[in-house]
Short mmCIF file of C-alpha atoms in Angstrom, two decimals:
data_model
loop_
_atom_site.label_atom_id
_atom_site.label_comp_id
_atom_site.label_asym_id
_atom_site.label_seq_id
_atom_site.Cartn_x
_atom_site.Cartn_y
_atom_site.Cartn_z
CA MET A 965 0.00 0.00 0.00
CA ASN A 966 2.86 2.39 0.69
CA ASP A 967 3.90 2.23 -3.00
CA ILE A 968 0.39 3.24 -4.05
CA ILE A 969 0.34 6.09 -1.54
CA ALA A 970 3.76 7.21 -2.79
CA ALA A 971 2.46 7.24 -6.38
CA ALA A 972 -0.39 9.52 -5.31
CA LEU A 973 1.85 11.91 -3.40
CA ASP A 974 4.46 12.12 -6.18
CA ALA A 975 1.74 12.88 -8.75
CA ALA A 976 0.24 15.58 -6.52
CA LEU A 977 3.57 17.33 -6.04
CA SER A 978 4.47 17.12 -9.73
CA SER A 979 1.07 18.63 -10.58
CA GLY A 980 1.70 21.67 -8.42
CA ALA A 981 0.43 20.77 -4.95
CA SER A 982 2.14 22.40 -1.99
CA TYR A 983 0.76 19.66 0.28
CA ALA A 984 -1.08 16.36 -0.20
CA ASP A 985 -2.12 13.34 1.82
CA ALA A 986 -3.53 9.99 0.74
CA ARG A 987 -5.62 7.41 2.63
CA ILE A 988 -6.41 3.83 1.65
CA VAL A 989 -9.32 2.39 3.66
CA ASP A 990 -10.53 -1.24 3.77
CA SER A 991 -13.68 -1.66 5.89
CA SER A 992 -16.42 -4.22 6.57
CA ARG A 993 -19.78 -4.00 8.33
CA GLU A 994 -22.16 -6.71 9.53
CA GLU A 995 -25.56 -6.41 11.18
CA VAL A 996 -28.02 -9.05 12.40
CA ARG A 997 -31.50 -8.13 13.64
CA VAL A 998 -34.36 -10.11 15.16
CA SER A 999 -37.77 -8.54 15.66
CA SER A 1000 -40.57 -10.24 17.62
CA GLY A 1001 -39.19 -13.71 17.04
CA VAL A 1002 -38.35 -13.25 13.36
CA VAL A 1003 -34.92 -12.78 11.80
CA ASP A 1004 -35.58 -9.68 9.72
CA ALA A 1005 -32.07 -8.65 8.61
CA VAL A 1006 -28.65 -10.18 7.99
CA GLU A 1007 -26.54 -7.58 6.25
CA ARG A 1008 -22.87 -7.50 5.24
CA SER A 1009 -21.02 -4.85 3.25
CA ASP A 1010 -17.39 -4.27 2.31
CA SER A 1011 -15.67 -1.14 1.05
CA PHE A 1012 -12.15 -0.57 -0.30
CA GLY A 1013 -10.71 2.51 -1.94
CA LEU A 1014 -8.43 5.52 -1.71
CA GLY A 1015 -8.84 9.27 -1.28
CA VAL A 1016 -6.37 12.10 -1.89
CA ARG A 1017 -6.43 15.64 -0.47
CA ALA A 1018 -4.26 18.30 -2.02
CA ILE A 1019 -3.56 21.99 -1.42
CA CYS A 1020 -2.71 24.08 -4.47
CA ASN A 1021 -2.68 27.88 -4.71
CA GLY A 1022 -3.97 27.97 -1.10
CA ALA A 1023 -7.14 25.91 -1.70
CA TRP A 1024 -8.22 22.32 -1.03
CA GLY A 1025 -9.02 19.69 -3.62
CA PHE A 1026 -10.19 16.12 -2.96
CA ALA A 1027 -10.75 13.11 -5.20
CA SER A 1028 -11.22 9.38 -4.63
CA SER A 1029 -11.53 6.02 -6.37
CA ARG A 1030 -12.51 2.44 -5.63
CA LEU A 1031 -9.59 1.25 -7.76
CA VAL A 1032 -6.49 0.91 -5.61
CA THR A 1033 -3.54 0.78 -8.00
CA ALA A 1034 -0.52 3.02 -8.44
CA ASP A 1035 -1.71 4.35 -11.81
CA GLU A 1036 -5.18 5.11 -10.47
CA ALA A 1037 -3.72 6.73 -7.34
CA ALA A 1038 -1.69 9.08 -9.55
CA ARG A 1039 -4.75 9.92 -11.65
CA VAL A 1040 -6.82 10.64 -8.52
CA ALA A 1041 -4.07 12.85 -7.13
CA ARG A 1042 -3.90 14.89 -10.36
CA GLU A 1043 -7.69 15.26 -10.20
CA ALA A 1044 -7.49 16.49 -6.59
CA VAL A 1045 -4.91 19.09 -7.62
CA ALA A 1046 -7.06 20.22 -10.55
CA ILE A 1047 -10.01 20.68 -8.17
CA ALA A 1048 -7.80 22.67 -5.79
CA LYS A 1049 -6.70 24.96 -8.63
CA ALA A 1050 -10.32 25.53 -9.61
CA SER A 1051 -11.30 26.21 -5.99
CA ALA A 1052 -8.49 28.75 -5.67
CA ARG A 1053 -10.20 30.95 -8.27
CA VAL A 1054 -12.75 31.84 -5.59
CA ALA A 1055 -11.38 34.52 -3.28
CA GLY A 1056 -10.74 33.40 0.27
CA PRO A 1057 -8.02 33.03 2.86
CA ALA A 1058 -5.21 30.68 1.87
CA ILE A 1059 -5.15 27.34 3.70
CA GLN A 1060 -2.54 27.27 6.48
CA LEU A 1061 -1.87 23.98 8.27
CA SER A 1062 -0.60 23.95 11.84
CA PRO A 1063 2.76 22.15 12.01
CA ILE A 1064 3.30 18.52 13.05
CA THR A 1065 6.34 16.29 13.15
CA PRO A 1066 6.13 13.61 10.42
CA GLN A 1067 4.63 10.47 11.96
CA HIS A 1068 5.58 6.82 11.38
CA GLY A 1069 4.15 3.67 12.93
CA SER A 1070 1.23 1.30 13.31
CA TRP A 1071 -1.63 0.98 15.80
CA THR A 1072 -4.21 -1.75 16.48
CA GLY A 1073 -7.28 -1.52 18.70
CA PRO A 1074 -8.18 -4.14 21.34
CA CYS A 1075 -9.97 -7.33 20.22
CA ALA A 1076 -9.75 -10.80 21.79
CA VAL A 1077 -12.19 -12.67 19.50
CA ASP A 1078 -12.75 -11.38 15.95
CA PRO A 1079 -16.56 -11.20 15.65
CA PHE A 1080 -16.36 -11.73 11.88
CA THR A 1081 -15.11 -15.27 12.62
CA VAL A 1082 -18.08 -16.12 14.88
CA PRO A 1083 -20.58 -18.26 12.90
CA LEU A 1084 -23.73 -16.48 11.79
CA GLU A 1085 -25.76 -19.32 13.33
CA ASP A 1086 -24.36 -18.45 16.78
CA LYS A 1087 -25.26 -14.77 16.36
CA ILE A 1088 -28.82 -15.57 15.30
CA ALA A 1089 -29.21 -18.10 18.12
CA LEU A 1090 -28.17 -15.49 20.69
CA LEU A 1091 -30.70 -12.96 19.42
CA VAL A 1092 -33.48 -15.53 19.16
CA ALA A 1093 -32.86 -16.64 22.76
CA THR A 1094 -32.82 -13.02 23.89
CA ASP A 1095 -36.02 -12.31 22.02
CA ALA A 1096 -37.78 -15.29 23.62
CA ALA A 1097 -36.74 -14.16 27.10
CA LEU A 1098 -38.08 -10.67 26.41
CA ARG A 1099 -41.44 -11.85 25.07
CA ALA A 1100 -41.99 -14.12 28.07
CA GLN A 1101 -43.38 -11.00 29.75
CA PRO A 1102 -47.04 -10.90 28.59
CA GLU A 1103 -47.24 -7.12 28.30
CA VAL A 1104 -44.29 -7.06 25.88
CA THR A 1105 -45.76 -7.33 22.41
CA VAL A 1106 -42.97 -6.05 20.14
CA THR A 1107 -39.21 -6.58 20.45
CA GLN A 1108 -36.22 -5.42 18.46
CA SER A 1109 -32.72 -6.76 19.09
CA GLN A 1110 -29.55 -6.45 17.09
CA LEU A 1111 -25.85 -7.22 16.79
CA GLY A 1112 -23.46 -5.04 14.82
CA PHE A 1113 -19.79 -5.28 13.90
CA TYR A 1114 -17.36 -2.98 12.10
CA ARG A 1115 -13.77 -3.53 10.98
CA GLU A 1116 -11.43 -0.95 9.47
CA HIS A 1117 -7.85 -1.10 8.21
CA LYS A 1118 -6.30 2.02 6.74
CA TRP A 1119 -3.01 3.39 5.48
CA PHE A 1120 -2.02 7.09 5.44
CA GLY A 1121 0.80 9.08 3.92
CA SER A 1122 1.54 12.76 3.42
CA THR A 1123 3.99 14.86 1.43
CA GLU A 1124 5.43 15.94 4.80
CA GLY A 1125 6.76 12.41 5.26
CA SER A 1126 4.19 10.67 7.49
CA ARG A 1127 3.53 6.96 6.85
CA LEU A 1128 0.92 5.28 9.10
CA GLU A 1129 -1.07 2.06 9.32
CA GLN A 1130 -3.87 1.32 11.79
CA SER A 1131 -6.77 -1.07 12.30
CA PHE A 1132 -9.57 -1.70 14.76
CA ILE A 1133 -12.73 -3.74 15.31
CA GLU A 1134 -15.95 -2.51 16.92
CA SER A 1135 -18.78 -4.62 18.34
CA GLY A 1136 -22.24 -3.60 19.49
CA ALA A 1137 -25.51 -5.12 20.69
CA GLY A 1138 -28.75 -4.18 22.38
CA TYR A 1139 -32.53 -4.41 22.37
CA THR A 1140 -35.68 -2.41 22.87
CA VAL A 1141 -39.03 -3.78 24.01
CA PHE A 1142 -42.44 -2.23 23.54
CA ALA A 1143 -45.16 -2.92 26.10
CA VAL A 1144 -48.76 -2.13 25.23
CA GLY A 1145 -51.68 -1.63 27.60
CA GLY A 1146 -54.39 0.83 28.55
CA GLY A 1147 -54.11 2.61 25.24
CA GLU A 1148 -50.39 3.33 25.74
CA VAL A 1149 -47.10 2.11 24.33
CA VAL A 1150 -43.96 2.32 26.49
CA THR A 1151 -40.37 1.36 25.70
CA ARG A 1152 -37.44 0.00 27.65
CA SER A 1153 -33.96 -0.69 26.27
CA TYR A 1154 -30.74 -2.46 27.23
CA PRO A 1155 -27.90 -1.58 27.71
CA THR A 1156 -29.04 1.74 26.31
CA SER A 1157 -31.34 3.00 23.58
CA HIS A 1158 -30.72 3.94 19.93
CA GLY A 1159 -28.63 0.91 18.97
CA GLY A 1160 -27.42 -0.51 22.28
CA GLY A 1161 -23.90 -0.56 23.66
CA TRP A 1162 -20.77 -0.35 21.51
CA GLU A 1163 -17.06 -0.73 22.20
CA GLN A 1164 -13.84 -1.07 20.26
CA ALA A 1165 -13.62 -4.78 21.08
CA GLY A 1166 -14.48 -8.23 19.76
CA TRP A 1167 -17.08 -10.91 20.49
CA GLU A 1168 -16.01 -10.87 24.13
CA PHE A 1169 -17.86 -7.55 24.51
CA ILE A 1170 -21.10 -9.16 23.31
CA GLU A 1171 -20.73 -12.01 25.79
CA GLY A 1172 -20.07 -9.54 28.60
CA LEU A 1173 -23.40 -7.79 28.03
CA ASP A 1174 -25.34 -10.91 29.07
CA LEU A 1175 -28.22 -10.06 26.74
CA VAL A 1176 -30.35 -13.04 27.80
CA GLY A 1177 -29.71 -12.63 31.51
CA ASN A 1178 -30.86 -9.00 31.55
CA ALA A 1179 -33.94 -9.61 29.42
CA PRO A 1180 -36.42 -10.53 32.22
CA ARG A 1181 -35.58 -7.38 34.21
CA VAL A 1182 -35.89 -5.10 31.19
CA ALA A 1183 -39.18 -6.67 30.10
CA ARG A 1184 -40.57 -6.47 33.65
CA GLU A 1185 -39.66 -2.78 33.89
CA ALA A 1186 -41.48 -2.15 30.61
CA ALA A 1187 -44.60 -3.81 32.01
CA LEU A 1188 -44.40 -1.75 35.22
CA LEU A 1189 -44.07 1.45 33.18
CA LEU A 1190 -47.59 0.90 31.85
CA GLU A 1191 -48.95 1.55 35.35
CA ALA A 1192 -46.48 4.30 36.27
CA PRO A 1193 -47.55 7.98 36.37
CA PHE A 1194 -45.98 10.81 34.41
CA VAL A 1195 -43.86 13.38 36.23
CA GLU A 1196 -45.69 16.48 37.37
CA ALA A 1197 -44.43 19.75 35.89
CA GLY A 1198 -42.09 21.76 38.08
CA THR A 1199 -38.46 22.00 39.12
CA ARG A 1200 -36.74 18.99 40.66
CA ASP A 1201 -33.26 17.86 41.55
CA LEU A 1202 -32.17 15.19 39.06
CA ILE A 1203 -29.70 12.34 39.31
CA ILE A 1204 -29.11 11.30 35.69
CA ASP A 1205 -27.62 7.91 34.78
CA GLY A 1206 -24.37 7.64 32.83
CA SER A 1207 -25.94 6.76 29.47
CA GLN A 1208 -28.12 9.89 29.47
CA VAL A 1209 -25.28 12.07 30.77
CA ALA A 1210 -23.26 10.75 27.81
CA LEU A 1211 -25.91 11.93 25.34
CA GLN A 1212 -26.17 15.26 27.17
CA VAL A 1213 -22.40 15.68 26.74
CA HIS A 1214 -22.66 14.74 23.05
CA GLU A 1215 -25.37 17.26 22.21
CA SER A 1216 -24.67 20.20 24.53
CA VAL A 1217 -20.86 20.07 24.85
CA GLY A 1218 -19.50 17.90 22.02
CA HIS A 1219 -21.20 19.47 19.00
CA PRO A 1220 -21.00 23.12 20.11
CA THR A 1221 -17.25 22.86 20.78
CA GLU A 1222 -16.38 21.63 17.28
CA LEU A 1223 -14.32 24.52 15.92
CA ASP A 1224 -15.77 24.36 12.40
CA ARG A 1225 -19.23 24.97 13.89
CA VAL A 1226 -17.87 27.80 16.05
CA LEU A 1227 -16.41 29.41 12.92
CA GLY A 1228 -19.70 29.00 11.06
CA GLU A 1229 -18.09 26.77 8.44
CA GLU A 1230 -20.32 23.79 9.25
CA ALA A 1231 -24.02 23.71 10.05
CA ALA A 1232 -25.41 20.54 8.46
CA PHE A 1233 -27.33 18.09 10.67
CA ALA A 1234 -26.39 19.67 14.00
CA GLY A 1235 -26.38 23.44 13.50
CA THR A 1236 -23.60 25.81 14.38
CA SER A 1237 -22.79 26.81 17.97
CA PHE A 1238 -23.57 29.38 20.65
CA VAL A 1239 -19.83 29.33 21.52
CA THR A 1240 -17.55 32.05 20.08
CA LEU A 1241 -13.78 32.21 19.82
CA ASP A 1242 -13.73 34.89 22.53
CA ASP A 1243 -15.42 32.43 24.91
CA VAL A 1244 -12.33 30.21 25.07
CA GLY A 1245 -10.73 30.99 28.40
CA SER A 1246 -13.62 33.14 29.62
CA LEU A 1247 -16.98 31.33 29.30
CA THR A 1248 -18.33 29.63 32.42
CA TYR A 1249 -19.70 26.47 30.79
CA GLY A 1250 -20.65 24.71 34.00
CA SER A 1251 -19.99 24.39 37.69
CA THR A 1252 -16.59 23.54 39.12
CA HIS A 1253 -17.70 19.89 39.12
CA VAL A 1254 -17.80 19.89 35.31
CA THR A 1255 -14.57 18.90 33.55
CA VAL A 1256 -14.89 17.64 29.98
CA THR A 1257 -12.03 16.12 28.01
CA ALA A 1258 -11.46 15.13 24.38
CA ASP A 1259 -9.40 11.96 24.69
CA ALA A 1260 -8.61 9.69 21.74
CA THR A 1261 -6.40 7.46 23.89
CA VAL A 1262 -9.14 5.79 25.99
CA ALA A 1263 -8.73 2.03 25.53
CA GLY A 1264 -11.71 0.34 23.89
CA SER A 1265 -13.52 3.55 23.00
CA LEU A 1266 -15.12 4.15 19.59
CA GLY A 1267 -13.40 7.54 19.70
CA SER A 1268 -9.88 6.12 20.00
CA PHE A 1269 -7.18 5.65 17.36
CA GLY A 1270 -3.47 6.01 16.84
CA TRP A 1271 -3.64 9.07 14.55
CA ASP A 1272 -6.51 11.06 13.08
CA ASP A 1273 -7.03 11.31 9.32
CA GLU A 1274 -4.51 14.16 9.08
CA GLY A 1275 -1.81 12.07 10.77
CA VAL A 1276 -2.07 13.97 14.07
CA PRO A 1277 -1.32 11.69 17.07
CA ALA A 1278 -4.18 10.71 19.38
CA GLN A 1279 -4.14 12.88 22.48
CA ARG A 1280 -6.05 14.01 25.56
CA ASP A 1281 -7.11 17.65 25.74
CA TYR A 1282 -9.34 19.67 28.04
CA ILE A 1283 -12.48 21.26 26.58
CA VAL A 1284 -14.00 22.38 29.90
CA ARG A 1285 -11.89 22.46 33.03
CA GLU A 1286 -13.65 22.89 36.39
CA GLY A 1287 -16.44 24.73 34.61
CA LEU A 1288 -14.34 27.03 32.40
CA LEU A 1289 -14.28 26.60 28.61
CA THR A 1290 -10.60 26.07 27.87
CA GLY A 1291 -10.46 24.46 24.42
CA LEU A 1292 -12.23 23.36 21.26
CA GLN A 1293 -12.01 20.37 18.95
CA THR A 1294 -9.70 21.33 16.11
CA SER A 1295 -8.08 20.38 12.81
CA ARG A 1296 -4.68 21.35 11.42
CA GLU A 1297 -6.37 24.02 9.31
CA SER A 1298 -8.50 25.56 12.07
CA ALA A 1299 -6.28 25.25 15.15
CA GLY A 1300 -4.29 28.32 14.14
CA VAL A 1301 -7.19 30.66 14.93
CA LEU A 1302 -6.70 29.66 18.58
CA GLY A 1303 -2.95 30.03 18.32
CA ARG A 1304 -2.58 26.30 18.92
CA THR A 1305 -1.73 23.12 17.06
CA SER A 1306 -4.37 20.51 16.18
CA ASN A 1307 -5.65 18.28 18.98
CA GLY A 1308 -6.34 15.51 16.46
CA CYS A 1309 -10.10 15.53 15.78
CA MET A 1310 -10.18 15.14 11.98
CA ARG A 1311 -11.77 11.94 10.68
CA ALA A 1312 -13.52 10.84 7.50
CA ASP A 1313 -16.33 8.34 6.93
CA GLY A 1314 -14.37 6.09 4.60
CA TRP A 1315 -12.03 6.57 1.66
CA ASN A 1316 -14.41 8.66 -0.45
CA ARG A 1317 -15.03 11.47 2.04
CA ILE A 1318 -12.83 14.41 3.07
CA PRO A 1319 -12.10 14.53 6.84
CA LEU A 1320 -14.19 16.74 9.11
CA ILE A 1321 -13.74 17.76 12.74
CA ARG A 1322 -15.36 14.90 14.66
CA MET A 1323 -15.66 14.11 18.33
CA THR A 1324 -13.22 11.59 19.76
CA THR A 1325 -14.04 10.43 23.31
CA ILE A 1326 -15.69 13.54 24.76
CA SER A 1327 -16.21 12.77 28.43
CA LEU A 1328 -17.48 14.23 31.66
CA GLU A 1329 -14.61 13.36 33.95
CA PRO A 1330 -15.58 11.37 37.06
CA GLY A 1331 -16.07 12.98 40.44
CA THR A 1332 -15.76 11.44 43.88
CA TRP A 1333 -19.26 10.34 44.84
CA ASP A 1334 -20.42 6.78 45.35
CA PHE A 1335 -23.87 6.38 43.79
CA ASP A 1336 -25.56 5.16 47.00
CA GLU A 1337 -24.02 8.04 48.95
CA LEU A 1338 -25.20 10.53 46.31
CA LEU A 1339 -28.70 9.07 46.46
CA ALA A 1340 -28.71 9.25 50.26
CA ASP A 1341 -27.58 12.89 50.03
CA THR A 1342 -30.62 13.79 47.89
CA PRO A 1343 -33.73 14.37 50.05
CA GLY A 1344 -36.09 14.64 47.08
CA GLY A 1345 -35.99 14.56 43.30
CA LEU A 1346 -35.80 12.08 40.46
CA TYR A 1347 -33.36 9.44 39.25
CA ILE A 1348 -33.76 8.94 35.50
CA GLU A 1349 -32.30 6.40 33.01
CA THR A 1350 -31.92 5.73 29.27
CA ASN A 1351 -32.69 8.31 26.61
CA ASN A 1352 -36.10 8.17 24.96
CA SER A 1353 -35.98 11.33 22.83
CA TRP A 1354 -34.03 14.56 22.41
CA SER A 1355 -34.37 17.99 20.88
CA ILE A 1356 -31.85 20.84 20.79
CA ASP A 1357 -31.76 24.06 18.80
CA ASP A 1358 -29.27 24.71 15.99
CA LYS A 1359 -27.04 26.74 18.30
CA ARG A 1360 -26.93 23.80 20.77
CA LEU A 1361 -28.24 26.09 23.51
CA ASN A 1362 -31.86 25.26 24.42
CA PHE A 1363 -32.65 21.55 24.79
CA GLN A 1364 -35.26 19.07 25.91
CA PHE A 1365 -34.56 15.41 26.68
CA ALA A 1366 -36.81 12.57 27.78
CA CYS A 1367 -35.76 9.28 29.33
CA GLU A 1368 -37.46 5.91 29.28
CA VAL A 1369 -37.87 5.53 33.03
CA GLY A 1370 -37.36 7.29 36.32
CA TRP A 1371 -37.86 6.81 40.01
CA GLU A 1372 -38.87 9.40 42.56
CA ILE A 1373 -36.29 10.05 45.26
CA GLU A 1374 -37.73 10.37 48.74
CA ASN A 1375 -35.54 10.88 51.80
CA GLY A 1376 -32.49 9.60 49.97
CA GLU A 1377 -34.10 6.42 48.62
CA LEU A 1378 -35.65 5.38 45.32
CA GLY A 1379 -39.44 5.34 45.43
CA ARG A 1380 -42.24 5.19 42.87
CA MET A 1381 -41.46 4.55 39.21
CA VAL A 1382 -42.39 7.29 36.69
CA LYS A 1383 -42.70 6.97 32.93
CA THR A 1384 -40.95 8.98 30.22
CA PRO A 1385 -39.56 11.71 32.51
CA ASN A 1386 -38.45 14.72 30.51
CA TYR A 1387 -36.44 17.82 31.37
CA THR A 1388 -35.36 21.03 29.68
CA GLY A 1389 -32.65 23.63 30.09
CA ILE A 1390 -30.10 26.01 28.59
CA SER A 1391 -26.70 24.40 28.12
CA PRO A 1392 -24.40 26.59 30.33
CA GLN A 1393 -27.04 27.05 33.03
CA PHE A 1394 -27.79 23.33 33.08
CA TRP A 1395 -24.14 22.36 33.44
CA GLY A 1396 -23.86 25.13 36.03
CA SER A 1397 -26.46 23.32 38.13
CA CYS A 1398 -24.28 20.18 38.40
CA ASP A 1399 -23.16 19.80 42.00
CA ALA A 1400 -22.02 16.17 42.11
CA VAL A 1401 -20.54 13.55 39.76
CA CYS A 1402 -20.08 9.90 40.69
CA SER A 1403 -16.64 8.35 40.84
CA ARG A 1404 -14.65 6.33 38.32
CA ASP A 1405 -16.14 3.16 39.83
CA HIS A 1406 -19.41 4.22 38.14
CA TRP A 1407 -17.78 5.73 35.01
CA ARG A 1408 -18.28 3.99 31.68
CA VAL A 1409 -17.56 4.87 28.06
CA TRP A 1410 -20.71 4.80 25.92
CA GLY A 1411 -20.06 4.21 22.22
CA LEU A 1412 -22.12 6.01 19.58
CA PRO A 1413 -21.60 4.59 16.05
CA ASN A 1414 -23.97 6.89 14.16
CA CYS A 1415 -23.08 10.55 14.70
CA GLY A 1416 -24.13 12.38 11.53
CA LYS A 1417 -22.46 15.51 10.19
CA GLY A 1418 -21.67 17.16 6.88
CA GLU A 1419 -23.26 17.47 3.47
CA PRO A 1420 -23.15 14.86 2.01
CA ILE A 1421 -23.61 13.27 5.41
CA GLN A 1422 -20.76 11.43 7.05
CA VAL A 1423 -21.30 9.01 9.93
CA ALA A 1424 -18.67 9.03 12.68
CA HIS A 1425 -18.05 6.57 15.46
CA VAL A 1426 -17.61 8.54 18.69
CA ALA A 1427 -17.90 7.88 22.41
CA HIS A 1428 -18.54 9.57 25.74
CA GLY A 1429 -17.34 8.63 29.19
CA ALA A 1430 -19.81 9.45 31.95
CA SER A 1431 -21.01 8.41 35.36
CA PRO A 1432 -24.26 9.39 37.12
CA ALA A 1433 -24.39 13.07 38.06
CA ARG A 1434 -26.71 15.35 40.03
CA PHE A 1435 -28.26 18.57 38.72
CA ARG A 1436 -30.19 21.00 40.95
CA ASP A 1437 -33.53 22.69 40.24
CA VAL A 1438 -34.10 21.40 36.72
CA GLN A 1439 -37.41 22.02 34.94
CA VAL A 1440 -39.19 18.68 34.43
CA GLY A 1441 -42.54 17.44 33.15
CA VAL A 1442 -42.43 19.78 30.17
CA GLY A 1443 -45.53 19.90 27.98
CA ARG A 1444 -47.84 17.93 30.28
#
């Protein structure tokens, strides 16, 4: 592959490029789904190709091809340069890349058992057994369960001298049940909603979820939700579980701190941002209990790698530190506006897409509380779990989230179950109301394999570390 990359880079330079990089990406996806006792999908796809970026006359050009040969790589590179020359005819600031030392090496993510070697019959049998355990609860009438796997191997080279190779495997699984009764439909999911749990790992991750063993509890909770009341409107103290805190981080910290959104260069699918460049170092984003990091070195996270798609090494950086906005997610092109070098957040959805600024592992760092101690320290309020729905404006400022289930907190103990508890807030004020975060013993990285951004859309695999956290005086029961 290095010879093919070299052919691309040589052709780009000889065509007039001042900089070029080339990526070859070989990827595979597999998904198996069972719905209400029926196998309704077994899907497998493979993708292999190369993409070349080039800067010429201060502008970008990009081209790609599914043919991975030296001659084709040279042709694609010349096409990328031609596009850059055409783009340069439009007035605009010349592209300036922040410096990096040329990188060399290889990196492989963790995986004990390659899930692509596990027989399809075993995967279907696991989901069918899970489905049967879920539907043993009479109130559960519809079930959806799935397994998913992703494998990627890629090679990178640049005219600055970098030569890199890296590979990883991701595995995911989960289910959602629908209980029907009294004219209502309620949902309950495991280990979380919207596709289940995902890690950079192999089949051992699937076995560790114990899908069948957790099914009776999840189905029983769905049945109980049918009889549970809604939350009355008002303000309550909330303890939010790690999976929902992770989504809160994604929507109200992750997206608005992507520098391309801050600069107004990107708005597709998630809006721009309420954050400005002047806010870095001055904006109070949350309370002193709120520290958020961008860390591409977390083992087993969907947001981890050896180098991003510009060849910048994986690193850990602070976005919010004890409540103060201290950084943004950057690329080599954009980092200069902050007077910094890139913190390695550029990734592309495959060989035929140009990299964008994408979240890595954007995490709320753990605090010091044990969950039972935090609960005991809360005289009244709600404990809520598992996202049901979300809505946030295109500046990522005003939001409303709903969870699948909650429990009232009375005198430091969990009490009556409530259904579909929702809450609303304004991002900095909400994070400012956080007065406690549980410890690393309760901290878990939640993988998200379907973060959309860009036009045409690109899907990134990102992740968020979070543990349960408490927020004071939050508006709940919205719209009831």
